[in-house]
XYZ file of C-alpha atoms in Angstrom:
297
model
C 19.314 7.898 10.293
C 18.691 11.598 9.045
C 16.966 13.716 11.418
C 14.714 16.806 10.521
C 14.544 19.763 13.010
C 12.032 21.704 11.553
C 9.770 21.207 8.866
C 10.250 24.154 5.426
C 7.964 26.946 6.058
C 5.300 26.131 3.720
C 4.543 22.546 5.511
C 5.065 24.081 9.003
C 1.562 25.998 7.828
C -0.441 22.594 8.052
C -2.712 21.937 10.986
C -1.198 19.239 12.619
C -3.467 15.782 12.358
C -2.845 13.050 15.272
C -4.067 9.940 14.845
C -6.564 7.852 16.693
C -4.715 4.780 18.281
C -7.916 2.459 17.998
C -9.014 -0.195 15.547
C -10.069 0.486 12.567
C -10.957 -0.470 8.418
C -8.369 -0.587 6.969
C -8.311 1.445 3.765
C -6.140 1.654 0.302
C -5.969 4.377 -2.113
C -7.307 2.397 -5.149
C -4.668 4.329 -7.548
C -2.277 2.667 -5.395
C -3.992 -0.756 -5.994
C -3.758 -1.047 -9.265
C -0.728 0.528 -10.936
C 2.884 -0.435 -9.842
C 4.458 1.621 -7.830
C 6.565 -0.512 -5.302
C 9.119 -3.003 -5.396
C 7.643 -6.495 -4.365
C 11.217 -7.859 -3.273
C 12.684 -7.620 -0.132
C 16.655 -6.936 -1.563
C 17.032 -3.570 -2.285
C 15.741 -2.279 -5.314
C 17.173 0.575 -7.708
C 16.487 0.070 -10.896
C 13.557 2.286 -11.759
C 10.126 1.569 -12.837
C 9.125 2.668 -16.002
C 5.833 1.798 -17.330
C 3.343 2.506 -19.494
C -0.388 2.234 -20.915
C -2.464 4.171 -23.226
C -2.147 7.642 -21.148
C -1.441 6.268 -18.257
C 2.680 6.705 -17.889
C 4.491 5.960 -14.176
C 8.209 6.259 -13.503
C 9.559 5.484 -9.895
C 12.720 5.969 -9.287
C 15.443 4.940 -5.931
C 18.558 6.563 -4.489
C 21.517 4.211 -4.233
C 21.038 4.413 -0.772
C 17.758 3.589 0.787
C 16.613 1.738 -2.718
C 13.071 1.796 -4.205
C 10.095 1.620 -1.380
C 8.301 -1.791 -1.528
C 5.151 -3.030 -0.791
C 5.522 -3.482 2.997
C 6.624 -0.235 3.009
C 3.170 0.662 1.880
C 1.720 -0.824 4.494
C 2.279 3.067 6.491
C 0.250 4.154 3.481
C -2.268 2.004 4.369
C -2.437 3.213 7.579
C -2.292 6.645 6.554
C -6.013 6.283 4.545
C -7.335 4.014 6.785
C -6.984 6.909 9.687
C -7.561 9.870 7.303
C -10.747 8.046 5.791
C -11.729 7.411 9.647
C -11.346 10.873 10.947
C -13.453 12.802 7.768
C -16.035 10.205 8.165
C -16.348 11.404 11.803
C -16.410 14.980 10.944
C -12.769 15.507 12.336
C -10.562 17.979 10.159
C -7.786 16.294 8.438
C -4.090 17.519 7.333
C -1.069 16.615 5.590
C 0.596 16.792 8.735
C 0.479 13.840 10.356
C 1.292 12.552 14.276
C 1.215 9.195 15.124
C 3.872 7.310 17.329
C 5.497 3.574 15.943
C 3.790 0.863 17.798
C 0.332 2.579 16.521
C 1.848 1.604 12.996
C 3.383 -1.612 13.169
C 0.243 -2.849 15.646
C -2.123 -1.861 12.574
C -0.044 -3.040 10.086
C 0.498 -6.512 12.422
C 4.073 -6.051 12.782
C 6.059 -7.040 15.911
C 6.700 -4.192 18.180
C 9.801 -4.452 18.942
C 13.167 -2.464 18.627
C 14.078 -4.993 15.338
C 10.796 -4.038 14.433
C 11.414 -0.343 14.817
C 14.269 -0.167 13.090
C 12.283 -1.557 10.106
C 9.574 1.018 10.187
C 12.394 3.493 10.062
C 14.124 2.110 7.626
C 10.861 1.981 5.244
C 10.373 5.878 6.194
C 13.473 5.987 4.714
C 12.760 4.439 1.331
C 9.443 6.521 1.089
C 10.471 9.408 1.627
C 13.731 8.542 -1.048
C 12.450 6.746 -3.735
C 10.444 9.639 -6.306
C 7.267 9.060 -8.567
C 6.522 10.965 -11.730
C 3.080 10.018 -13.250
C 0.331 11.279 -15.347
C -2.108 9.820 -13.361
C -5.080 12.133 -12.172
C -4.009 14.645 -14.264
C -5.431 16.415 -16.740
C -3.215 16.732 -19.745
C -1.216 12.886 -20.329
C 1.657 14.587 -21.211
C 1.924 16.056 -17.498
C 3.707 14.572 -14.703
C 2.808 15.033 -10.764
C 6.420 14.992 -9.513
C 6.445 13.489 -6.050
C 7.941 11.291 -2.517
C 5.503 9.138 -0.798
C 6.907 11.276 2.092
C 7.701 14.515 1.603
C 9.050 15.029 5.025
C 9.949 13.065 8.161
C 11.274 13.411 11.456
C 10.999 12.154 15.258
C 9.394 14.248 17.620
C 11.220 14.442 21.396
C 9.889 16.238 24.026
C 12.691 18.428 26.331
C 14.602 15.910 28.130
C 15.363 14.319 24.520
C 12.802 11.309 24.920
C 10.926 9.879 21.933
C 7.309 10.999 21.512
C 6.401 9.421 18.035
C 6.800 10.563 14.411
C 5.855 13.512 12.645
C 5.313 12.844 8.754
C 4.081 14.717 6.125
C 2.394 13.466 2.621
C 1.809 14.749 -0.921
C -0.842 16.377 -1.878
C -1.118 13.547 -4.873
C -1.759 10.653 -2.353
C -3.812 13.292 -0.469
C -6.064 14.183 -2.882
C -6.568 10.929 -3.770
C -7.452 9.541 -0.263
C -9.637 12.221 0.459
C -11.898 11.456 -2.618
C -14.185 8.811 -0.471
C -14.732 7.230 -4.452
C -10.629 6.223 -4.734
C -10.050 4.104 -1.445
C -11.519 0.948 -1.060
C -11.368 -1.017 2.212
C -9.444 -4.143 2.708
C -8.997 -6.965 4.159
C -7.154 -6.854 7.534
C -5.560 -10.241 6.491
C -3.767 -8.472 3.742
C -1.482 -7.941 6.242
C -0.497 -11.603 7.252
C 0.316 -11.984 3.239
C 4.269 -12.437 3.619
C 4.968 -12.914 -0.599
C 5.885 -9.501 -2.378
C 3.787 -10.696 -5.353
C 0.650 -12.221 -3.604
C 0.462 -8.566 -1.604
C 0.486 -7.224 -4.672
C -1.986 -9.301 -6.225
C -4.705 -8.828 -3.408
C -4.455 -5.525 -3.642
C -5.035 -5.965 -8.187
C -7.554 -8.281 -6.883
C -9.575 -6.190 -5.186
C -9.500 -3.050 -7.370
C -10.772 -4.713 -9.983
C -12.583 -7.890 -8.962
C -14.556 -6.258 -6.095
C -18.079 -7.637 -5.327
C -18.600 -8.604 -8.799
C -20.732 -11.717 -9.206
C -18.876 -13.307 -12.532
C -15.408 -11.491 -10.779
C -12.888 -10.670 -13.115
C -9.625 -12.542 -15.215
C -6.242 -10.993 -16.623
C -3.609 -13.278 -18.547
C -0.328 -13.504 -16.935
C 1.468 -11.533 -19.524
C -0.942 -8.240 -18.809
C -0.162 -9.706 -14.666
C 3.555 -9.575 -15.403
C 3.654 -5.966 -16.966
C 1.545 -4.200 -14.654
C 3.266 -6.006 -11.231
C 7.067 -3.638 -12.350
C 8.271 -7.322 -11.319
C 12.053 -7.550 -12.161
C 11.448 -11.284 -11.909
C 11.262 -13.071 -16.009
C 8.024 -13.872 -17.344
C 8.560 -17.964 -16.500
C 9.255 -17.083 -12.853
C 6.250 -15.137 -12.640
C 3.985 -17.206 -13.666
C 5.560 -20.247 -11.536
C 5.040 -18.122 -8.690
C 1.092 -16.881 -9.809
C -0.129 -20.541 -10.107
C 1.876 -21.416 -6.442
C -0.749 -18.724 -5.186
C -3.339 -20.178 -7.141
C -2.931 -24.007 -5.767
C -2.423 -22.127 -2.340
C -5.480 -20.040 -2.557
C -3.802 -17.743 -0.736
C -5.521 -14.497 -1.211
C -8.500 -13.391 1.631
C -11.676 -12.993 -0.156
C -11.201 -14.563 -3.167
C -11.231 -17.798 -5.408
C -8.592 -18.208 -7.934
C -8.213 -20.327 -10.751
C -6.449 -20.614 -14.161
C -8.351 -20.707 -17.596
C -6.666 -21.205 -20.555
C -8.012 -19.117 -23.596
C -6.054 -18.912 -27.355
C -3.040 -20.779 -26.399
C -2.432 -18.071 -23.232
C -2.717 -18.612 -19.505
C -5.282 -16.550 -17.773
C -6.190 -16.161 -13.890
C -9.540 -15.558 -12.855
C -11.008 -14.223 -9.738
C -13.924 -14.041 -7.788
C -14.829 -12.816 -4.705
C -16.417 -15.243 -1.730
C -19.570 -14.553 -0.133
C -18.868 -14.214 3.858
C -20.240 -16.513 5.823
C -23.393 -14.136 7.800
C -22.698 -16.368 11.317
C -18.924 -15.739 11.049
C -19.222 -11.685 10.281
C -21.676 -11.793 12.927
C -19.539 -12.911 15.551
C -16.246 -10.546 13.783
C -18.530 -7.839 14.712
C -19.689 -8.964 17.925
C -15.159 -9.609 18.792
C -16.081 -13.033 19.497
C -13.470 -14.376 16.212
C -10.590 -12.848 15.315
C -8.531 -13.387 12.289
C -4.855 -14.173 12.650
C -2.637 -10.941 14.155
C 0.542 -12.850 14.337
C 3.459 -10.352 13.026
C 4.547 -10.296 9.885
C 8.488 -11.439 9.443
C 10.032 -8.495 7.430
C 13.164 -9.783 7.478
């Protein structure tokens, strides 16, 4: 693993933001929920995502050494967004320079906390650092692109005896600015972390972003979903996997249906109204969701 002995001069001027190791709501950045920024496959992806729709352009490039950051690696960014929003709402200062322990991140994202999980987390941090993005999103001129990596730098923190104290990471301005603006963050169901498939994880985030709590729900045709996913699978395979997700009703908090219009299949999703008794029990800590670790192998 690559170790960074010290951050560069500019990041060193950042105040250190120390995470809170307690249960907090999971929050996700809306820009990341709506657009194709991550590989949906567990196998290494090197082929870029080159997406254009109207004034939105996104180019995601990976290195041959690490491959593209995956939608499971994005759990780290969900953890970061959750910590920043929690601190902001409590009146605590935040920063792009964040200190944490791997156990905090792994427990929050429902991973195992053993050695193998720690090694997978470090590999994910390497992918987040080595994946580069160029996008016109939130740029005043659509012809301009903001270029960054999901993590500018990261390193292990060691004490004077060389024992591990945790990790430090620096997130990019583009991501931090989107999170610190309350209008660009949404709370997500903690059961999201129990989703094991890349496509269903991507679909949940898209559904949560567009479906929200609207009474009539929302819908997309399959062709549009395939384009927005950035997936490498052919349209027929993509449609097969979508139908399977609908059959299993795999997305927490939403009911999925398939409708046919003008010769095309459309996915319709409607938010499920929470059961008041169940919600009250959860608030009292008398009923919990499934907390089995996610298999990342």
